[in-house]
One Martini backbone bead per residue (centre of mass of N, CA, C, O) as a GRO file, in nm:
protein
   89
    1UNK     BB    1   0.098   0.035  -0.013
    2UNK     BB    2   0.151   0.317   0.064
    3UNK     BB    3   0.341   0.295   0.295
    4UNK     BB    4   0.543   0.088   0.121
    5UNK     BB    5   0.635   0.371  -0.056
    6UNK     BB    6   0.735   0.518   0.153
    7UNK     BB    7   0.941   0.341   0.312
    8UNK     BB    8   1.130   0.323   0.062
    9UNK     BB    9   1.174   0.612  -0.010
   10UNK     BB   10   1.298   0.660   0.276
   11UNK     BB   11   1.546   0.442   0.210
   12UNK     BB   12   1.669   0.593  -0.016
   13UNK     BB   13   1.698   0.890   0.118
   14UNK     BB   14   1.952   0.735   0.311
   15UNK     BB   15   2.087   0.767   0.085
   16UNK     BB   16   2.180   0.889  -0.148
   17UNK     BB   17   2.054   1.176  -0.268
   18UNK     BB   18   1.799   1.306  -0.428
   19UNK     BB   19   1.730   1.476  -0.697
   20UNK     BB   20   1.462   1.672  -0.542
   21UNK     BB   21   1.333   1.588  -0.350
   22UNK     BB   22   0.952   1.527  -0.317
   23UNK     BB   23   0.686   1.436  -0.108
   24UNK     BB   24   0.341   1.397  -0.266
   25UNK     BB   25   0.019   1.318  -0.103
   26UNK     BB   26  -0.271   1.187  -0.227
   27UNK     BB   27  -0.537   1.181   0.009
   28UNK     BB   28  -0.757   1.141   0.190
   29UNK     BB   29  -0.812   1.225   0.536
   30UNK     BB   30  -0.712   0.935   0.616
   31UNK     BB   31  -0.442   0.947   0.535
   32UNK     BB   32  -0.354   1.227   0.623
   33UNK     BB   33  -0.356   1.158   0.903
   34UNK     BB   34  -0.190   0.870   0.905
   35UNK     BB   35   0.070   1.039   0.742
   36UNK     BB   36   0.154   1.233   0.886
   37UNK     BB   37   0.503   1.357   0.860
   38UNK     BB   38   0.579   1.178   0.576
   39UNK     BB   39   0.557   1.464   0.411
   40UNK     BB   40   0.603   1.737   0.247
   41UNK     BB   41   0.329   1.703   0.110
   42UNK     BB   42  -0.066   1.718   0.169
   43UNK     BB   43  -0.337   1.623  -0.033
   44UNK     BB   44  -0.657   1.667   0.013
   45UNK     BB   45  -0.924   1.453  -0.043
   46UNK     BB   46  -1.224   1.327  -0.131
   47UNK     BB   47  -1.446   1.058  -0.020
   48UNK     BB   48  -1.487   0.845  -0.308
   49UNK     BB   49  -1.543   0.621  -0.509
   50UNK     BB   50  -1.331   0.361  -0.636
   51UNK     BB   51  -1.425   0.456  -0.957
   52UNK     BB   52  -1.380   0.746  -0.963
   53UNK     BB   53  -1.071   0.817  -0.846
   54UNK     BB   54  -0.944   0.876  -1.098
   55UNK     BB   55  -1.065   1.151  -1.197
   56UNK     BB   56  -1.023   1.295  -0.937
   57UNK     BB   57  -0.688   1.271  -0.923
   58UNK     BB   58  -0.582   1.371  -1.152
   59UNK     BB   59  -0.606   1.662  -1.173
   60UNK     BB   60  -0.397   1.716  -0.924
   61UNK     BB   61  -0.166   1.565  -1.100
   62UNK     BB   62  -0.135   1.780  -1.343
   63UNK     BB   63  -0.098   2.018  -1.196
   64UNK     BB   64   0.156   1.914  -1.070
   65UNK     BB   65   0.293   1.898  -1.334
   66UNK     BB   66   0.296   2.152  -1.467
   67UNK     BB   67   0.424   2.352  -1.266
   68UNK     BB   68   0.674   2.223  -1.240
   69UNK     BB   69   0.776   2.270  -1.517
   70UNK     BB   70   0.748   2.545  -1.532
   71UNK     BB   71   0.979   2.579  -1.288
   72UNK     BB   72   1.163   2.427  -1.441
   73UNK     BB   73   1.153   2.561  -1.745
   74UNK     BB   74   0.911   2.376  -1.939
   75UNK     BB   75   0.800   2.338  -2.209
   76UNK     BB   76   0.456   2.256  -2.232
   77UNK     BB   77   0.374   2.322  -2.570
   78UNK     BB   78   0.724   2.201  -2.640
   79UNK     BB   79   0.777   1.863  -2.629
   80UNK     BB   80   0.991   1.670  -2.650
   81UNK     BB   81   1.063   1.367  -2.783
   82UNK     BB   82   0.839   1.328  -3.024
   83UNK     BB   83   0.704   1.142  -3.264
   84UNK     BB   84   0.614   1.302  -3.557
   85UNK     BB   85   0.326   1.152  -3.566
   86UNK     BB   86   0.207   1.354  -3.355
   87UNK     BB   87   0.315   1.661  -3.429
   88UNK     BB   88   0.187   1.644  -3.703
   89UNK     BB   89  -0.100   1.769  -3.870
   0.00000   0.00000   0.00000
C-alpha cells in the first residue's frame, strides 16, 4: 500500500539524497490524518467512490505536473523528443 511505498522512498532517501526529492501524497482525509509528517506536503481529497477515484485524483496530479515543469523552466506547449507521428498536423 500507500505506507509501503512511502517506507521505500525513506529507505531510498536515506542513501545517497535524490536529485531534489520531493514526496507529495494526494490522499483522502483518513489517509492524511494517518501519514500526516511522513511527507513534504499532503493533498487532501475528498472521500468518493472507488470507481471514480482515477477522475477525481487524476486532476490534482495534472495540475503539479504542469506547475512542476513551469517552475523547471520547461517549455509544456512544445515537448521535446515526441514521435513525428504525434507533433506533425
Amino acid at each position: 500500500g500507500v505506507m509501503a511505498l512511502l517506507e521505500t522512498v525513506r529507505a531510498l532517501r536515506a542513501g545517497p539524497p535524490l536529485a531534489n526529492d520531493v514526496i507529495v501524497l494526494i490522499t483522502d482525509e483518513e489517509g492524511a490524518k494517518h501519514n500526516a509528517g511522513k511527507t513534504f506536503r499532503t493533498i487532501p481529497m475528498p472521500k468518493v467512490h472507488p470507481f471514480i477515484d482515477p477522475l477525481v485524483y487524476a486532476v490534482p496530479v495534472q495540475l503539479l505536473a504542469y506547475h512542476a515543469a513551469v517552475e523547471k523552466g520547461t517549455d509544456v506547449d512544445q515537448p521535446r523528443n515526441l514521435a513525428k507521428s504525434v507533433t506533425v498536423e
